[in-house]
Short mmCIF file of C-alpha atoms and ligand atoms in Angstrom, two decimals:
data_model
loop_
_atom_site.label_atom_id
_atom_site.label_comp_id
_atom_site.label_asym_id
_atom_site.label_seq_id
_atom_site.Cartn_x
_atom_site.Cartn_y
_atom_site.Cartn_z
CA UNK A 530 2.30 36.30 1.81
CA UNK A 531 -0.95 35.15 0.16
CA UNK A 532 -3.59 33.33 2.21
CA UNK A 533 -5.01 31.63 -0.87
CA UNK A 534 -4.08 27.97 -1.13
CA UNK A 535 -4.70 25.68 -4.09
CA UNK A 536 -5.93 22.19 -3.11
CA UNK A 537 -5.02 19.99 -6.05
CA UNK A 538 -7.13 16.82 -5.91
CA UNK A 539 -5.32 13.70 -6.98
CA UNK A 540 -7.87 11.10 -5.83
CA UNK A 541 -8.95 10.12 -9.30
CA UNK A 542 -5.36 9.31 -10.28
CA UNK A 543 -3.12 8.59 -7.22
CA UNK A 544 -6.23 7.65 -5.24
CA UNK A 545 -7.66 5.04 -7.61
CA UNK A 546 -4.51 3.72 -9.29
CA UNK A 547 -3.91 0.96 -6.73
CA UNK A 548 -7.54 0.09 -5.99
CA UNK A 549 -8.13 -3.59 -6.66
CA UNK A 550 -11.84 -3.15 -7.45
CA UNK A 551 -12.51 -1.75 -10.96
CA UNK A 552 -13.98 1.74 -10.89
CA UNK A 553 -16.06 2.37 -14.05
CA UNK A 554 -15.47 5.61 -15.98
CA UNK A 555 -18.98 6.76 -14.99
CA UNK A 556 -18.10 6.29 -11.33
CA UNK A 557 -14.99 8.43 -11.76
CA UNK A 558 -17.15 11.14 -13.34
CA UNK A 559 -19.52 10.98 -10.38
CA UNK A 560 -16.67 11.37 -7.92
CA UNK A 561 -15.33 14.23 -10.06
CA UNK A 562 -18.68 16.04 -10.07
CA UNK A 563 -18.98 15.73 -6.31
CA UNK A 564 -15.47 17.18 -5.91
CA UNK A 565 -16.29 20.07 -8.21
CA UNK A 566 -19.55 20.67 -6.31
CA UNK A 567 -17.50 21.06 -3.13
CA UNK A 568 -15.43 23.87 -4.69
CA UNK A 569 -12.35 21.92 -5.84
CA UNK A 570 -11.02 23.61 -8.98
CA UNK A 571 -7.71 21.78 -9.60
CA UNK A 572 -7.85 18.08 -10.45
CA UNK A 573 -5.44 15.43 -11.63
CA UNK A 574 -8.01 13.37 -13.52
CA UNK A 575 -6.08 10.32 -14.67
CA UNK A 576 -2.81 8.98 -16.01
CA UNK A 577 -1.79 7.88 -19.46
CA UNK A 578 0.35 4.91 -18.44
CA UNK A 579 0.67 1.31 -19.57
CA UNK A 580 -2.70 -0.38 -18.89
CA UNK A 581 -0.69 -3.49 -18.05
CA UNK A 582 1.12 -1.55 -15.29
CA UNK A 583 -1.95 0.20 -13.93
CA UNK A 584 -5.23 -1.36 -15.21
CA UNK A 585 -7.36 1.11 -13.28
CA UNK A 586 -6.22 3.98 -15.55
CA UNK A 587 -6.92 2.09 -18.84
CA UNK A 588 -9.90 4.37 -19.53
CA UNK A 589 -7.81 7.59 -19.58
CA UNK A 590 -8.74 8.65 -23.11
CA UNK A 591 -12.44 7.94 -22.58
CA UNK A 592 -12.40 9.75 -19.22
CA UNK A 593 -10.71 12.78 -20.68
CA UNK A 594 -13.35 13.09 -23.40
CA UNK A 595 -16.01 13.14 -20.68
CA UNK A 596 -14.51 15.87 -18.49
CA UNK A 597 -16.72 18.93 -18.09
CA UNK A 598 -15.73 21.73 -20.48
CA UNK A 599 -15.56 24.34 -17.79
CA UNK A 600 -12.59 26.69 -18.07
CA UNK A 601 -12.73 27.49 -14.35
CA UNK A 602 -11.65 23.94 -13.53
CA UNK A 603 -8.02 22.99 -14.09
CA UNK A 604 -7.50 19.38 -15.23
CA UNK A 605 -4.27 17.54 -15.74
CA UNK A 606 -3.05 14.05 -16.57
CA UNK A 607 0.02 12.22 -15.34
CA UNK A 608 2.36 10.86 -18.04
CA UNK A 609 5.51 8.77 -17.61
CA UNK A 610 6.94 9.02 -21.17
CA UNK A 611 6.52 10.43 -24.71
CA UNK A 612 3.77 7.97 -25.59
CA UNK A 613 1.78 9.07 -22.52
CA UNK A 614 2.37 12.71 -23.47
CA UNK A 615 1.05 12.12 -26.99
CA UNK A 616 -2.01 10.17 -25.78
CA UNK A 617 -2.77 12.86 -23.19
CA UNK A 618 -2.50 15.78 -25.60
CA UNK A 619 -4.53 13.93 -28.25
CA UNK A 620 -7.20 13.40 -25.61
CA UNK A 621 -7.27 17.14 -24.93
CA UNK A 622 -4.91 17.58 -21.96
CA UNK A 623 -3.61 21.12 -21.60
CA UNK A 624 -1.46 20.30 -18.56
CA UNK A 625 0.54 17.18 -18.08
CA UNK A 626 2.24 15.96 -14.88
CA UNK A 627 5.54 14.18 -15.53
CA UNK A 628 6.97 11.79 -13.03
CA UNK A 629 10.40 10.61 -12.05
CA UNK A 630 11.87 9.49 -8.75
CA UNK A 631 15.10 10.59 -7.11
CA UNK A 632 16.55 7.09 -6.96
CA UNK A 633 17.50 4.55 -9.63
CA UNK A 634 15.64 1.66 -7.99
CA UNK A 635 12.35 3.54 -7.63
CA UNK A 636 12.51 4.69 -11.28
CA UNK A 637 13.18 1.12 -12.36
CA UNK A 638 10.25 -0.22 -10.36
CA UNK A 639 7.84 2.56 -11.30
CA UNK A 640 8.65 3.45 -14.92
CA UNK A 641 11.31 0.89 -15.92
CA UNK A 642 14.04 3.51 -16.44
CA UNK A 643 17.27 4.58 -14.74
CA UNK A 644 17.26 8.06 -13.16
CA UNK A 645 19.36 9.41 -16.06
CA UNK A 646 17.00 7.89 -18.63
CA UNK A 647 13.95 9.24 -16.78
CA UNK A 648 15.56 12.71 -16.63
CA UNK A 649 16.18 12.64 -20.39
CA UNK A 650 12.60 11.58 -21.05
CA UNK A 651 11.24 14.26 -18.71
CA UNK A 652 13.40 16.98 -20.25
CA UNK A 653 12.38 15.97 -23.80
CA UNK A 654 8.73 15.93 -22.93
CA UNK A 655 8.93 19.32 -21.15
CA UNK A 656 10.59 20.67 -24.31
CA UNK A 657 7.80 19.32 -26.50
CA UNK A 658 5.14 20.60 -24.12
CA UNK A 659 6.65 24.11 -24.17
CA UNK A 660 6.78 24.10 -27.97
CA UNK A 661 3.20 22.91 -28.18
CA UNK A 662 1.68 25.24 -25.57
CA UNK A 663 1.11 22.51 -22.99
CA UNK A 664 1.74 23.21 -19.31
CA UNK A 665 4.21 20.80 -17.70
CA UNK A 666 4.16 19.96 -14.01
CA UNK A 667 7.09 17.81 -12.80
CA UNK A 668 6.86 15.39 -9.91
CA UNK A 669 10.08 14.52 -8.06
CA UNK A 670 9.01 11.31 -6.30
CA UNK A 671 10.74 9.73 -3.32
CA UNK A 672 12.18 13.20 -2.59
CA UNK A 673 12.44 12.50 1.14
CA UNK A 674 12.53 8.73 1.37
CA UNK A 675 12.80 5.81 -1.03
CA UNK A 676 11.22 2.45 -0.16
CA UNK A 677 14.20 0.66 -1.78
CA UNK A 678 17.17 2.93 -1.06
CA UNK A 679 16.12 4.68 2.20
CA UNK A 680 16.69 8.34 3.03
CA UNK A 681 17.44 10.48 -0.03
CA UNK A 682 20.22 13.05 -0.04
CA UNK A 683 18.74 16.56 -0.54
CA UNK A 684 21.54 17.37 -2.98
CA UNK A 685 20.12 14.74 -5.37
CA UNK A 686 16.69 16.38 -5.22
CA UNK A 687 18.23 19.82 -5.79
CA UNK A 688 20.16 18.56 -8.79
CA UNK A 689 17.04 17.02 -10.34
CA UNK A 690 15.01 20.17 -9.61
CA UNK A 691 17.65 22.33 -11.30
CA UNK A 692 17.59 20.16 -14.42
CA UNK A 693 13.78 20.14 -14.65
CA UNK A 694 13.64 23.88 -13.92
CA UNK A 695 16.27 24.61 -16.62
CA UNK A 696 14.27 22.47 -19.08
CA UNK A 697 11.31 24.80 -18.47
CA UNK A 698 9.03 22.88 -16.07
CA UNK A 699 6.14 25.12 -15.08
CA UNK A 700 5.86 23.52 -11.63
CA UNK A 701 8.06 21.33 -9.44
CA UNK A 702 6.19 19.02 -7.10
CA UNK A 703 8.16 17.62 -4.18
CA UNK A 704 6.60 14.24 -3.43
CA UNK A 705 6.94 12.11 -0.31
CA UNK A 706 5.85 8.88 -2.04
CA UNK A 707 6.06 6.66 1.05
CA UNK A 708 5.08 9.17 3.73
CA UNK A 709 8.56 8.46 5.14
CA UNK A 710 9.54 12.13 5.46
CA UNK A 711 9.74 14.33 8.53
CA UNK A 712 9.09 18.06 9.11
CA UNK A 713 12.77 18.97 9.43
CA UNK A 714 13.46 17.55 5.97
CA UNK A 715 10.44 19.31 4.50
CA UNK A 716 11.52 22.66 5.98
CA UNK A 717 15.07 22.31 4.77
CA UNK A 718 14.18 21.18 1.22
CA UNK A 719 11.46 23.77 0.66
CA UNK A 720 13.49 26.63 2.13
CA UNK A 721 16.36 25.86 -0.25
CA UNK A 722 14.11 25.46 -3.29
CA UNK A 723 12.08 28.58 -2.46
CA UNK A 724 15.30 30.56 -2.16
CA UNK A 725 16.30 29.38 -5.61
CA UNK A 726 13.06 29.44 -7.54
CA UNK A 727 10.43 31.25 -5.44
CA UNK A 728 7.41 29.55 -3.94
CA UNK A 729 5.01 29.97 -6.90
CA UNK A 730 6.65 27.29 -9.00
CA UNK A 731 6.62 24.76 -6.15
CA UNK A 732 3.98 22.36 -4.78
CA UNK A 733 3.91 19.60 -2.18
CA UNK A 734 2.57 16.05 -2.46
CA UNK A 735 2.42 14.10 0.78
CA UNK A 736 1.32 10.59 1.65
CA UNK A 737 0.01 9.93 5.12
CA UNK A 738 1.49 6.47 5.76
CA UNK A 739 2.89 7.42 9.19
CA UNK A 740 0.20 10.00 10.05
CA UNK A 741 2.57 12.91 9.35
CA UNK A 742 0.81 14.29 6.26
CA UNK A 743 -0.82 17.28 7.96
CA UNK A 744 2.32 18.18 9.88
CA UNK A 745 4.37 18.04 6.67
CA UNK A 746 1.78 20.19 4.91
CA UNK A 747 1.74 22.75 7.69
CA UNK A 748 5.53 22.87 7.65
CA UNK A 749 5.59 23.45 3.88
CA UNK A 750 2.83 26.06 4.28
CA UNK A 751 4.92 27.93 6.80
CA UNK A 752 7.85 27.86 4.36
CA UNK A 753 5.58 29.60 1.83
CA UNK A 754 4.14 26.77 -0.23
CA UNK A 755 0.59 27.52 -1.40
CA UNK A 756 -0.25 24.45 -3.54
CA UNK A 757 -0.84 21.00 -2.09
CA UNK A 758 -1.91 17.69 -3.60
CA UNK A 759 -4.38 15.67 -1.61
CA UNK A 760 -6.81 12.81 -2.16
CA UNK A 761 -10.48 12.51 -1.21
CA UNK A 762 -10.90 10.21 1.77
CA UNK A 763 -7.16 9.64 1.91
CA UNK A 764 -7.29 7.22 -1.04
CA UNK A 765 -4.05 6.49 -2.77
CA UNK A 766 -0.57 5.10 -3.05
CA UNK A 767 1.90 4.23 -5.74
CA UNK A 768 1.51 0.53 -6.63
CA UNK A 769 5.29 0.29 -7.10
CA UNK A 770 6.30 1.76 -3.70
CA UNK A 771 5.89 -1.01 -1.13
CA UNK A 772 4.36 0.10 2.13
CA UNK A 773 3.08 3.44 0.77
CA UNK A 774 -0.49 4.13 1.76
CA UNK A 775 -2.92 6.89 0.98
CA UNK A 776 -2.30 10.54 0.20
CA UNK A 777 -2.95 13.26 2.69
CA UNK A 778 -6.74 13.36 2.83
CA UNK A 779 -8.37 16.30 1.09
CA UNK A 780 -10.82 16.82 3.98
CA UNK A 781 -7.94 16.96 6.52
CA UNK A 782 -6.02 19.50 4.42
CA UNK A 783 -9.10 21.62 3.70
CA UNK A 784 -10.26 21.56 7.32
CA UNK A 785 -6.82 22.59 8.61
CA UNK A 786 -6.51 25.38 6.10
CA UNK A 787 -10.05 26.74 6.40
CA UNK A 788 -9.87 26.70 10.19
CA UNK A 789 -6.57 28.59 10.11
CA UNK A 790 -7.96 31.41 7.95
CA UNK A 791 -6.55 30.30 4.59
CA UNK A 792 -8.80 30.50 1.56
CA UNK A 793 -9.26 27.19 -0.25
CA UNK A 794 -12.66 27.83 -1.78
CA UNK A 795 -13.63 24.33 -0.71
CA UNK A 796 -16.71 23.64 1.41
CA UNK A 797 -16.03 20.94 3.99
CA UNK A 798 -19.69 19.91 4.22
CA UNK A 799 -19.93 19.33 0.47
CA UNK A 800 -16.62 17.46 0.60
CA UNK A 801 -18.31 14.99 2.92
CA UNK A 802 -20.57 14.09 0.01
CA UNK A 803 -17.61 13.56 -2.26
CA UNK A 804 -16.17 11.09 0.31
CA UNK A 805 -19.50 9.22 0.29
CA UNK A 806 -19.57 8.99 -3.49
CA UNK A 807 -15.91 7.78 -3.56
CA UNK A 808 -16.71 5.30 -0.81
CA UNK A 809 -19.43 3.74 -2.92
CA UNK A 810 -16.81 2.70 -5.51
CA UNK A 811 -14.04 1.26 -3.33
CA UNK A 812 -13.93 -1.49 -0.74
CA UNK A 813 -11.52 0.05 1.76
CA UNK A 814 -13.04 2.38 4.39
CA UNK A 815 -12.30 5.98 3.45
CA UNK A 816 -11.78 9.04 5.57
CA UNK A 817 -9.00 11.20 6.91
CA UNK A 818 -8.36 12.08 10.56
CA UNK A 819 -11.19 14.63 10.68
CA UNK A 820 -13.85 12.46 9.07
CA UNK A 821 -15.22 10.79 12.23
CA UNK A 822 -15.58 14.13 13.94
CA UNK A 823 -17.14 15.71 10.86
CA UNK A 824 -19.69 12.88 10.72
CA UNK A 825 -20.55 13.42 14.39
CA UNK A 826 -21.52 17.05 13.66
CA UNK A 827 -24.83 16.26 11.88
P1 HMG B 908 7.80 -0.59 -20.28
O1 HMG B 908 7.24 -1.95 -20.25
O2 HMG B 908 9.25 -0.41 -20.05
O3 HMG B 908 7.45 0.23 -21.59
O4 HMG B 908 6.97 0.27 -19.24
P2 HMG B 908 7.46 -0.09 -23.11
O5 HMG B 908 7.81 1.15 -23.81
O6 HMG B 908 8.31 -1.32 -23.35
O7 HMG B 908 5.93 -0.44 -23.41
C1 HMG B 908 5.28 -1.58 -22.90
C2 HMG B 908 3.85 -1.50 -23.35
O8 HMG B 908 3.16 -0.36 -22.75
C3 HMG B 908 3.65 -1.32 -24.86
O9 HMG B 908 2.42 -1.90 -25.20
C4 HMG B 908 3.55 0.19 -25.00
O10 HMG B 908 2.87 0.56 -26.14
C5 HMG B 908 2.71 0.51 -23.78
P3 HMG B 908 2.38 -3.38 -25.81
O11 HMG B 908 3.19 -3.34 -27.09
O12 HMG B 908 3.02 -4.30 -24.76
O13 HMG B 908 0.92 -3.60 -26.03
N1 HMG B 908 2.93 1.87 -23.28
C6 HMG B 908 1.96 2.73 -22.94
N2 HMG B 908 0.59 2.58 -22.98
C7 HMG B 908 -0.12 3.64 -22.55
N3 HMG B 908 0.42 4.81 -22.09
C8 HMG B 908 1.77 4.93 -22.04
C9 HMG B 908 2.57 3.86 -22.49
N4 HMG B 908 3.88 3.71 -22.54
C10 HMG B 908 4.13 2.48 -23.04
N5 HMG B 908 2.32 6.06 -21.56
C11 HMG B 908 6.04 2.39 -18.61
C12 HMG B 908 7.29 1.64 -19.02
C13 HMG B 908 6.52 3.77 -18.21
C14 HMG B 908 5.10 2.48 -19.80
C15 HMG B 908 5.34 1.61 -17.47
O14 HMG B 908 6.30 1.28 -16.48
C16 HMG B 908 4.28 2.43 -16.81
O15 HMG B 908 3.24 2.72 -17.42
N6 HMG B 908 4.48 2.91 -15.60
C17 HMG B 908 3.55 3.79 -14.91
C18 HMG B 908 3.62 3.51 -13.47
C19 HMG B 908 2.62 4.31 -12.74
O16 HMG B 908 1.58 4.77 -13.23
N7 HMG B 908 2.94 4.56 -11.47
C20 HMG B 908 2.09 5.32 -10.58
C21 HMG B 908 2.15 6.77 -10.91
S1 HMG B 908 3.53 7.63 -10.23
C22 HMG B 908 3.09 7.92 -8.58
O17 HMG B 908 2.08 7.44 -8.11
C23 HMG B 908 3.91 8.89 -7.79
C24 HMG B 908 3.24 10.24 -7.58
O18 HMG B 908 1.97 10.15 -7.00
C25 HMG B 908 4.09 11.13 -6.71
C26 HMG B 908 4.57 10.42 -5.40
O19 HMG B 908 3.70 10.08 -4.58
O20 HMG B 908 5.77 10.25 -5.33
C27 HMG B 908 3.06 10.98 -8.89
MG1 MG B 909 1.64 9.90 -4.86
#
């Protein structure tokens, strides 16, 4: 099995979407450049969502026009519906990340749709993307735990995954929105999905609310997953999932992987600079579990 792992940075999207202090587009570009300088090559840059729902992402079109035109860096944008898809593609997005949750309540709160409606929208957008040469990544949110409906039955996640896969999704991202999952669930869900679809089409997105992010990532890694979302400094959280805190911190993920002999291509020292740049734009103290120790190694 490959020892190359893709670290997909979501700090500019998931990380900033619930930050109360406005981050100017130029600040986002500075964070982005620091991330790229550290060796990150896969980045979710923004989301094309209602600016009323998520004011921090209101500059999505402007931001996209200012992304570096470097083919070695993979950029993508999250979209919740057809309008978002059109805005993203018009702005130059070659990969979009669709989102739906595995429960009705979470879909209602997040994107104002039922699960069935969200599935239809996702399937239609995947169809358009395929026809138009756009890559479609599909998030299945609240795959382990829903803040409104509690533990989620794996059969629901498998059913959604099958529908998105049949529609032609290029990637299925299993997302623990609240950080409410446990390693046994992760093992069971990924083993089943890997058996069905292979590991290459799958990715994992963990939040670190209960401090389990690294354990969940290691569990998924051992199942065969080689692509992980993470966020610089542990920024993040869905504004519509009460109690959800930041994503698994990129520095924690990279440190664990590099130390264990996996190849991420990311330099932990340079990542420290990206945390510093991000810190200058937000009020909450940033840093994953490894940050204090890293800072002590001057
Ligand atoms: P709605 O109010 O039902 O939509 O919201 P609507 O169609 O009635 O439109 C309302 C207004 O929004 C209209 O503008 C539309 O034009 C506009 P108005 O006429 O009032 O001026 N609009 C849009 N504008 C820009 N981009 C769009 C768009 N769509 C409509 N795409 C809607 C439905 C989906 C739009 C709204 O609920 C929304 O934007 N939700 C996004 C929520 C969000 O961003 N959540 C966080 C991301 S998901 C996440 O964090 C989870 C993840 O990290 C994985 C995990 O951890 O689980 C991915
Ligand atoms: Mg998230």
